PDB file of C-alpha atoms in Angstrom:
ATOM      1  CA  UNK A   1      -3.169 -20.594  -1.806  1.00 61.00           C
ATOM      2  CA  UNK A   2      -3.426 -16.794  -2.898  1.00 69.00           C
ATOM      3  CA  UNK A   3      -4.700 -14.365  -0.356  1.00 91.00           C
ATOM      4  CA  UNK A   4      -5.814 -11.589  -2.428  1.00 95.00           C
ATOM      5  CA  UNK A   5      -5.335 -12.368  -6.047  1.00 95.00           C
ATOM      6  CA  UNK A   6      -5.730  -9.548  -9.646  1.00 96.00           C
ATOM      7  CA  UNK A   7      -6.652 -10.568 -12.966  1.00 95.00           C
ATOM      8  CA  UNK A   8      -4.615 -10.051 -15.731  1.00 96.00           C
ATOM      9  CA  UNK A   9      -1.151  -9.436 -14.221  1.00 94.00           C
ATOM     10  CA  UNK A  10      -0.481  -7.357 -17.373  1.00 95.00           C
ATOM     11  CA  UNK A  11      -3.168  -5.446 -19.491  1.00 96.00           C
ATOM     12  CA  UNK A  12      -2.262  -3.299 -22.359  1.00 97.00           C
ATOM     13  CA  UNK A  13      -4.796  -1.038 -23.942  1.00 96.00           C
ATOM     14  CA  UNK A  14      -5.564   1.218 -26.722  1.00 96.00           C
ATOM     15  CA  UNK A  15      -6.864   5.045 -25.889  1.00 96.00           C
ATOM     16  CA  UNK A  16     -10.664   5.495 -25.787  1.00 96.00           C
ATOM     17  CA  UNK A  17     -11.016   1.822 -25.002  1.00 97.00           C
ATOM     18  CA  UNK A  18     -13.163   0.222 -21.907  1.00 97.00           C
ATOM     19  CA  UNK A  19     -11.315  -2.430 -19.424  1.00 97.00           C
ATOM     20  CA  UNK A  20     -12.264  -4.371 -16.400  1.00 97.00           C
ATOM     21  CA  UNK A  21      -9.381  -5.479 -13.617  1.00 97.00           C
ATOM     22  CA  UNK A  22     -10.778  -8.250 -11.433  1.00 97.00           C
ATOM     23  CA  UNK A  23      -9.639  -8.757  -7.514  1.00 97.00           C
ATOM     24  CA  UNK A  24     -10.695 -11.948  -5.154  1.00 96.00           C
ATOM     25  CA  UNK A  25      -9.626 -12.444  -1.703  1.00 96.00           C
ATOM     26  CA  UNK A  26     -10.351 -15.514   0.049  1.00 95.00           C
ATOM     27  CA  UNK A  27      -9.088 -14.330   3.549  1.00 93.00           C
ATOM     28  CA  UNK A  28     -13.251 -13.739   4.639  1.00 92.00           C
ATOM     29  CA  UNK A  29     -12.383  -9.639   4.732  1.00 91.00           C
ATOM     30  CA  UNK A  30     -15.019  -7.107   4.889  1.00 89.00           C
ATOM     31  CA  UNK A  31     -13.034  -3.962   3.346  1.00 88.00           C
ATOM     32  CA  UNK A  32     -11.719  -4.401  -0.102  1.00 91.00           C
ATOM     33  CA  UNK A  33      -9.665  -1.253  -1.849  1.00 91.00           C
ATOM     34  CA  UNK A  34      -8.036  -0.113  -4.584  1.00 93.00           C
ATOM     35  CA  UNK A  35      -4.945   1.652  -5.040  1.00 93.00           C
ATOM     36  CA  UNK A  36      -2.883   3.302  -7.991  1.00 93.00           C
ATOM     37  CA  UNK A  37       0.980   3.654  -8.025  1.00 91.00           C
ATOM     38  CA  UNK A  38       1.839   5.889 -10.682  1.00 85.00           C
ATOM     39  CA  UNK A  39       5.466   6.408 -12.117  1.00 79.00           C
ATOM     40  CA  UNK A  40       6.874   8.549  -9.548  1.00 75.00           C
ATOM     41  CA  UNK A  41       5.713   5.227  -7.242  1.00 77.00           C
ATOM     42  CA  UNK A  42       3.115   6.994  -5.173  1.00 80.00           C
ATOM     43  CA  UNK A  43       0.692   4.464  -3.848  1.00 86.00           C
ATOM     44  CA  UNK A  44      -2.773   6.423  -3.836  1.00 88.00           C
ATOM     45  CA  UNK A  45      -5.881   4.558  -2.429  1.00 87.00           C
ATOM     46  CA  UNK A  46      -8.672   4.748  -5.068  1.00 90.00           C
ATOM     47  CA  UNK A  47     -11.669   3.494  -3.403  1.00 86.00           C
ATOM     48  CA  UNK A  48     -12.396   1.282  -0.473  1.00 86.00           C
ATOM     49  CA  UNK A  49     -15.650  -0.976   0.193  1.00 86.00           C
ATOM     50  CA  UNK A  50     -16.894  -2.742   3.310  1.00 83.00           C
ATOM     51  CA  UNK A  51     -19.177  -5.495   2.753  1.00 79.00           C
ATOM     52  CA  UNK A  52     -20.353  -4.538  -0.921  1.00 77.00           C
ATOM     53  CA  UNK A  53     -20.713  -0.719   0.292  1.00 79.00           C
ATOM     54  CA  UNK A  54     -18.680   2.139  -0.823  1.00 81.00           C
ATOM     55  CA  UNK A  55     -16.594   3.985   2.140  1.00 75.00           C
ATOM     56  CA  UNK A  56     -13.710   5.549   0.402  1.00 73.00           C
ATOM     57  CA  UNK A  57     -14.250   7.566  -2.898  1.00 72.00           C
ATOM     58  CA  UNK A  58     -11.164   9.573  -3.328  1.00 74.00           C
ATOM     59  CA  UNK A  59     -10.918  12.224  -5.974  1.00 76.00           C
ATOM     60  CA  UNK A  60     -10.880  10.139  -8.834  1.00 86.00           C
ATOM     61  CA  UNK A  61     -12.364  10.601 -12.343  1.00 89.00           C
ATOM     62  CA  UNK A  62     -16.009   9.010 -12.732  1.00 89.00           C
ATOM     63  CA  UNK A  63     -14.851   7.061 -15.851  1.00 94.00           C
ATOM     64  CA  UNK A  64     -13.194   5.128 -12.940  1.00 93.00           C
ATOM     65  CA  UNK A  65     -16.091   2.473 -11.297  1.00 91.00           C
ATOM     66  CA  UNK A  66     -15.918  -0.130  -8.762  1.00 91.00           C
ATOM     67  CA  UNK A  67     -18.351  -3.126  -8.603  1.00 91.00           C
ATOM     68  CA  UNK A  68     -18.767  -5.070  -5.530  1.00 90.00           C
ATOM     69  CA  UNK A  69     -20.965  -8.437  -6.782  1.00 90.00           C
ATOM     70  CA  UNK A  70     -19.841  -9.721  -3.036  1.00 90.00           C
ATOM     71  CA  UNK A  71     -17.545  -9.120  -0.280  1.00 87.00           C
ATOM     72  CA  UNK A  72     -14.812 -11.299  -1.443  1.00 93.00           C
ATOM     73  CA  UNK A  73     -14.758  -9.607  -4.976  1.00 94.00           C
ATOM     74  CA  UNK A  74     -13.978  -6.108  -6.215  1.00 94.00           C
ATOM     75  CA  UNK A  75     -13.560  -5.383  -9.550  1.00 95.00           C
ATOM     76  CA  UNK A  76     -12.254  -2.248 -11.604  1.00 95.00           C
ATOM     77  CA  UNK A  77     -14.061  -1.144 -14.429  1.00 96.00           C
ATOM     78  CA  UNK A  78     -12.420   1.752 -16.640  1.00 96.00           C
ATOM     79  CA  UNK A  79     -14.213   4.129 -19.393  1.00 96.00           C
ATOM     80  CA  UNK A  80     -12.825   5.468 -21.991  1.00 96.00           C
ATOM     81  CA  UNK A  81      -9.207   4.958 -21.146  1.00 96.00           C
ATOM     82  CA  UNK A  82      -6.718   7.884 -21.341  1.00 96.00           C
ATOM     83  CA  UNK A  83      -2.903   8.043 -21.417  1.00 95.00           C
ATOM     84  CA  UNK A  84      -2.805   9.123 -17.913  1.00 93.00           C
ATOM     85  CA  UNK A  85      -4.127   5.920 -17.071  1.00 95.00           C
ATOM     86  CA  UNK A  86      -0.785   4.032 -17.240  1.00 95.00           C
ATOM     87  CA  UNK A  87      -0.179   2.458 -13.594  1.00 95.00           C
ATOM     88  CA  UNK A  88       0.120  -0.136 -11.677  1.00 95.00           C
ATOM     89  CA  UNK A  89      -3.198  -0.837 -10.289  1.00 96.00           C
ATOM     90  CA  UNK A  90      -3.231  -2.790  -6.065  1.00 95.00           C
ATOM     91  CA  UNK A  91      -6.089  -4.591  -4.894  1.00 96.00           C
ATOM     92  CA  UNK A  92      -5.708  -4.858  -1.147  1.00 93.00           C
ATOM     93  CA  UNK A  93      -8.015  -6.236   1.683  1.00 92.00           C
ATOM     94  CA  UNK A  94      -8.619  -6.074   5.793  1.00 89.00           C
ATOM     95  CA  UNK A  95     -10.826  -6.879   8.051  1.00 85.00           C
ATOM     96  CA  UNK A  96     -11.962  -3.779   8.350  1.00 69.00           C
ATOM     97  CA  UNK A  97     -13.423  -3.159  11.914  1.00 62.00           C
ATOM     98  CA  UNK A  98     -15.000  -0.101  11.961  1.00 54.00           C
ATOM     99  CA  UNK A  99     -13.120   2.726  13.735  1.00 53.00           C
ATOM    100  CA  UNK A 100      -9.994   0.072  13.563  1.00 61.00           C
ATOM    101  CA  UNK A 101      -6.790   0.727  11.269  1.00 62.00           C
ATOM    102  CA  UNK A 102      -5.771  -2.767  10.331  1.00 74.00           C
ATOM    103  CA  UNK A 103      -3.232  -4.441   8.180  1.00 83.00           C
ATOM    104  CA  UNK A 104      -4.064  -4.771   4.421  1.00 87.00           C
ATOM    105  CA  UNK A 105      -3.247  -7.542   2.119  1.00 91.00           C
ATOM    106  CA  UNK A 106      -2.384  -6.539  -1.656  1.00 93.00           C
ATOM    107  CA  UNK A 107      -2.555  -8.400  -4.816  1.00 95.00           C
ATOM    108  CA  UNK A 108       0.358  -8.523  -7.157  1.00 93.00           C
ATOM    109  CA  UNK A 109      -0.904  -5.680  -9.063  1.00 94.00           C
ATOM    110  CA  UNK A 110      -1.772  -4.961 -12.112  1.00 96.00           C
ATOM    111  CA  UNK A 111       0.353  -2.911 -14.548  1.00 95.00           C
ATOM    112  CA  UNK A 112      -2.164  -0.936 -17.114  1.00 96.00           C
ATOM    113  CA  UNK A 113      -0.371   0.620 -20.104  1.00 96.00           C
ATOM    114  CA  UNK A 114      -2.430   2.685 -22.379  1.00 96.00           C
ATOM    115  CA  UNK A 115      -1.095   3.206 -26.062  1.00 95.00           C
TER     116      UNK A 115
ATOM    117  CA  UNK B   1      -0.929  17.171  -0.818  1.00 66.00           C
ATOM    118  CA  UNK B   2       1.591  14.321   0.487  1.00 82.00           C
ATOM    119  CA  UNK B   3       0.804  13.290   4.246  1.00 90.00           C
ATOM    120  CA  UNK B   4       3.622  10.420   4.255  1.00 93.00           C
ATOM    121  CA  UNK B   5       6.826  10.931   2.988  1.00 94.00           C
ATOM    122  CA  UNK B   6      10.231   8.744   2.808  1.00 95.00           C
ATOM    123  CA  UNK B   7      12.860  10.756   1.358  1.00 92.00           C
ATOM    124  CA  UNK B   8      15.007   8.886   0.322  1.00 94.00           C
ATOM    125  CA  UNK B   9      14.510   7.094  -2.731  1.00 93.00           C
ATOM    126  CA  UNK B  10      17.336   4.299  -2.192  1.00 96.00           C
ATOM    127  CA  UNK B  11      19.658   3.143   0.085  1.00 97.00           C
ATOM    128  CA  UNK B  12      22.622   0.296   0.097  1.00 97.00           C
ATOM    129  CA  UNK B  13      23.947  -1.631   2.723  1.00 97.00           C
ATOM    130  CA  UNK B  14      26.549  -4.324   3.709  1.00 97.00           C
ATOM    131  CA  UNK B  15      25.367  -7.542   4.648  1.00 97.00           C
ATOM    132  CA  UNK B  16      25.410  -8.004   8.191  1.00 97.00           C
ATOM    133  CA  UNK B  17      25.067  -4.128   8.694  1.00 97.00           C
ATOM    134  CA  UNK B  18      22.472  -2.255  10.057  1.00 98.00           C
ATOM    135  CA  UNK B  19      20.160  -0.706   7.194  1.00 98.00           C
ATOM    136  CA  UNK B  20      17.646   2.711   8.803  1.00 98.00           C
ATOM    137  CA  UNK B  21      15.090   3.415   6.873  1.00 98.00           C
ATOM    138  CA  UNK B  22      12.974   6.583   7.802  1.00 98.00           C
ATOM    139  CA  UNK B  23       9.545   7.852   7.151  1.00 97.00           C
ATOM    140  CA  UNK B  24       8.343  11.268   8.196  1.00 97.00           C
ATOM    141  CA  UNK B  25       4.457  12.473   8.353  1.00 96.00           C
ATOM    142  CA  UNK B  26       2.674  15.880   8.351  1.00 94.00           C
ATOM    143  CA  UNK B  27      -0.692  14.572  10.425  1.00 91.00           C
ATOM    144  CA  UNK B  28      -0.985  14.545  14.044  1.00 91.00           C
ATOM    145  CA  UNK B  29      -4.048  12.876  13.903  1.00 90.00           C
ATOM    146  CA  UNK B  30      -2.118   9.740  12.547  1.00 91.00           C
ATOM    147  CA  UNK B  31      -2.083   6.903  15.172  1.00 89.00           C
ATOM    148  CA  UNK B  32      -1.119   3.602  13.653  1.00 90.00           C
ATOM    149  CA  UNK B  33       1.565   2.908  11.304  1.00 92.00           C
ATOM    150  CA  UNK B  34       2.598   0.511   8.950  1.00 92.00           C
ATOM    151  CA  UNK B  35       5.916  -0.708   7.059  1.00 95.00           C
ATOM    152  CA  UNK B  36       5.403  -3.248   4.067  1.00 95.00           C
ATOM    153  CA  UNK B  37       7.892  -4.307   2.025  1.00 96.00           C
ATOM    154  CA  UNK B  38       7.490  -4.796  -1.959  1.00 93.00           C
ATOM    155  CA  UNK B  39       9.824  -6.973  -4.250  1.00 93.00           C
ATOM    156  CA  UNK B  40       9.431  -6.241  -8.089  1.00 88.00           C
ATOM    157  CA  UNK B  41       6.202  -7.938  -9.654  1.00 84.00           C
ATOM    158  CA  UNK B  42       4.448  -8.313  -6.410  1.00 88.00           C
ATOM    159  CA  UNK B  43       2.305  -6.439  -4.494  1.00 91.00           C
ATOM    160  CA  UNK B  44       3.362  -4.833  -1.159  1.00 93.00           C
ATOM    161  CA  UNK B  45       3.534  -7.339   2.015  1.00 92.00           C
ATOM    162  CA  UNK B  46       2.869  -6.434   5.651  1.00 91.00           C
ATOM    163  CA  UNK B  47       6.421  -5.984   7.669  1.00 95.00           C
ATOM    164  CA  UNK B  48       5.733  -4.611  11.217  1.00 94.00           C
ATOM    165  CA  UNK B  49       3.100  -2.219  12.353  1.00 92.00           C
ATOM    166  CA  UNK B  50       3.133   0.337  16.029  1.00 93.00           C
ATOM    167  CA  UNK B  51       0.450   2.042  17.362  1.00 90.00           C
ATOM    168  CA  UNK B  52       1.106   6.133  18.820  1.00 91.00           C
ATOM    169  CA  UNK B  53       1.010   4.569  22.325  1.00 92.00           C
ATOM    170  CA  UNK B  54       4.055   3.079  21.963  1.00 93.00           C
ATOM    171  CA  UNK B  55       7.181   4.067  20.654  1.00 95.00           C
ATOM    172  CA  UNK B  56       9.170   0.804  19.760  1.00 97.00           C
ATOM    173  CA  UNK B  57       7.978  -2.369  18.726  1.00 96.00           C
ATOM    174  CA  UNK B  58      10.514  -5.357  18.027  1.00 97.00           C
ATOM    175  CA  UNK B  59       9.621  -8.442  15.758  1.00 95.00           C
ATOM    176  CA  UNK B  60      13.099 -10.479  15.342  1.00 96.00           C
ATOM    177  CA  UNK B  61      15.281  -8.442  13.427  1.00 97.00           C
ATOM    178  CA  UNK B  62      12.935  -5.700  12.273  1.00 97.00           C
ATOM    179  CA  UNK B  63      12.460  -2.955  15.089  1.00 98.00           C
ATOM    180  CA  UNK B  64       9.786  -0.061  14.353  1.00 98.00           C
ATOM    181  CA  UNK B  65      10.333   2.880  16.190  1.00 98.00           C
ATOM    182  CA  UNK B  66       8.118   6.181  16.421  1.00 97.00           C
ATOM    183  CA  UNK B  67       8.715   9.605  17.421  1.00 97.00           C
ATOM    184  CA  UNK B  68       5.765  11.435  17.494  1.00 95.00           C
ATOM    185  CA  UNK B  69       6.993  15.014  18.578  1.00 95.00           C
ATOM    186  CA  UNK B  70       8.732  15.119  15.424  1.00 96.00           C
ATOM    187  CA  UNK B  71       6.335  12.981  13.729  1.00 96.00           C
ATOM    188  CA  UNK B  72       8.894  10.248  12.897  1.00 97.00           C
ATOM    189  CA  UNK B  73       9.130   6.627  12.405  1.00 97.00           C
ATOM    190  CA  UNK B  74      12.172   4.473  11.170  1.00 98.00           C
ATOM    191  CA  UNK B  75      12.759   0.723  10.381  1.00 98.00           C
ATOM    192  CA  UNK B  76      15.807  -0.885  11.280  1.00 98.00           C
ATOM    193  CA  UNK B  77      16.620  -4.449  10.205  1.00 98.00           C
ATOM    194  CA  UNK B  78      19.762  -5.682  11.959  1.00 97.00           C
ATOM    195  CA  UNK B  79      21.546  -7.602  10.973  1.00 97.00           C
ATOM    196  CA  UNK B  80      20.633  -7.068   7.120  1.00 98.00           C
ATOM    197  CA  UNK B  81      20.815  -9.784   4.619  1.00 97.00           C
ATOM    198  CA  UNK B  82      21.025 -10.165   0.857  1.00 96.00           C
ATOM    199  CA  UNK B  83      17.087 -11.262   0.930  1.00 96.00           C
ATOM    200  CA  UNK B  84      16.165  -8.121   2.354  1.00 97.00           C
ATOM    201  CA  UNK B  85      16.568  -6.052  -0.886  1.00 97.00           C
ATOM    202  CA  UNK B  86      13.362  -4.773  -2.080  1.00 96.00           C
ATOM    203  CA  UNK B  87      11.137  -1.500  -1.485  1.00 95.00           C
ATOM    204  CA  UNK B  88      10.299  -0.399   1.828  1.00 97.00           C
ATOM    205  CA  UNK B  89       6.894   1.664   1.778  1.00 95.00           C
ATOM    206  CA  UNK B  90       5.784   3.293   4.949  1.00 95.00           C
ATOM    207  CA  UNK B  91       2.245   4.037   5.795  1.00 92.00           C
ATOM    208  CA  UNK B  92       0.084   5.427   8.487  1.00 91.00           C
ATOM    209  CA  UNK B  93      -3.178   5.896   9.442  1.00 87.00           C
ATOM    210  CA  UNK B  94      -5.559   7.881  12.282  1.00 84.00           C
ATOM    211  CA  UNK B  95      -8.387   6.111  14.087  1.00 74.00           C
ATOM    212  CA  UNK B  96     -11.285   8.395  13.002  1.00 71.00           C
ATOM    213  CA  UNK B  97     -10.993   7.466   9.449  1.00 66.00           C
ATOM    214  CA  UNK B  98     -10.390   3.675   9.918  1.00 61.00           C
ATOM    215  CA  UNK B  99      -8.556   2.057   6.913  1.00 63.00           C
ATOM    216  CA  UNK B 100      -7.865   4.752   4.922  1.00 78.00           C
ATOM    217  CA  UNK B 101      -3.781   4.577   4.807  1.00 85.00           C
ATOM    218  CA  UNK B 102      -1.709   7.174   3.091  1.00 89.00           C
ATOM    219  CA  UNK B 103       1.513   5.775   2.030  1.00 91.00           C
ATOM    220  CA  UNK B 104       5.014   7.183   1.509  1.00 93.00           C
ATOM    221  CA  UNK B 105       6.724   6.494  -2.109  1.00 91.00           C
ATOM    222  CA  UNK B 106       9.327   3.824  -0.518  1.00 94.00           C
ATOM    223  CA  UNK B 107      12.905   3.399  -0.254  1.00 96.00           C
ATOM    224  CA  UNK B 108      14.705   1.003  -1.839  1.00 96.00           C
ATOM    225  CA  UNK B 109      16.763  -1.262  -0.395  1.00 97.00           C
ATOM    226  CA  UNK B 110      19.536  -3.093  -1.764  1.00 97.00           C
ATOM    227  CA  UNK B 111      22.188  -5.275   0.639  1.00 97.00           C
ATOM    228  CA  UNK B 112      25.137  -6.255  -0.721  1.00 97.00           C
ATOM    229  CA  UNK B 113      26.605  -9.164  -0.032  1.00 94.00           C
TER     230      UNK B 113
END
């Protein structure tokens, strides 16, 4: 049964265009993130949530939007998508005990390419 | 500005060899480290894991270990085998920020068999 599971696997997209990446984990988590690895294969952390509340917002372009509906869901919603765009997009999960570094669990990714 | 960095981009080994895979940081502050290991088409998965007050930590054939004067950390998998081959990302973390991990851009690992 899949810990932390992304939806689609693959998305391919034209310029200008508005997509959604969906991420579930079933492992009863608090903290959800999300991380991009871009070409050179640096694995950034996007934005982090602890029970449906934002906690990490790095410096990331507002066209970029999380939505927590509940703790066991965070999805991805992208504006007006730009070349620059093109990664491979990691939903991950902890506990996420405050003032605790703990393991995360990652999806399989999901690899956005923007035409 | 990268905190975590592993630089070396690959790295081949016989089977039955020891394979060293290192991982230098830039923050003192950092006090927990990670290693997860990433085969193509799948996200990363947790390998081993040390905290700054040790500086070894041993799970079967995957030892961590952590020098923090020079701000340091390998992963060496003895013996290697052929199932092993896949990308090694380190990552590391300091207790005032929590879960906010900053990770290297991996090595990868191929054994030959």
């Amino acid at each position: 049964d899949t810990a932390v599971s992304q939806t689609p696997k693959y998305l391919v997209t034209q310029m200008g265009n508005d997509k959604s990446i969906k991420c579930e984990q079933n492992l009863g988590h608090d903290t959800m993130y999300w991380y991009k690895q871009d070409s050179k294969k640096f694995l950034k952390i996007m934005f982090s949530y602890n029970n449906k509340e934002l906690i990490i917002n790095e410096t990331v372009p507002n066209r970029f939007s999380p939505k927590s509906p509940d703790k066991a869901h965070l999805n991805l919603h992208i504006n007006s998508l730009e070349l620059g765009d093109s990664a491979v997009y990691f939903c991950a999960s902890s506990h996420g005990l405050a003032g605790v570094a703990d393991t995360q669990y990652f999806g399989p990714g999901t690899r956005l390419t923007v035409l | 500005d990268q905190q975590v960095k592993q630089n070396s981009p690959s790295l081949s080994v016989q089977e039955g060899r020891i394979s060293i895979l290192n991982c230098d940081y830039t923050n003192s502050m950092f006090d927990y480290f990670l290693w997860y290991k990433k085969y193509p088409a799948e996200g990363p998965t947790f390998l081993i894991s040390i905290s700054s007050i040790k500086d070894k930590n041993e799970d079967g054939r995957f030892t961590v270990f952590l020098n923090k004067s020079a701000k340091h950390l390998s992963l060496h998998i003895v013996p290697s085998q052929p199932g092993d081959s896949a990308v090694y990302f380190c990552a590391a973390s300091s207790t005032d920020t929590g879960n906010q991990f900053y990770f290297g851009t991996g090595t990868s690992l191929t054994v030959i068999p």
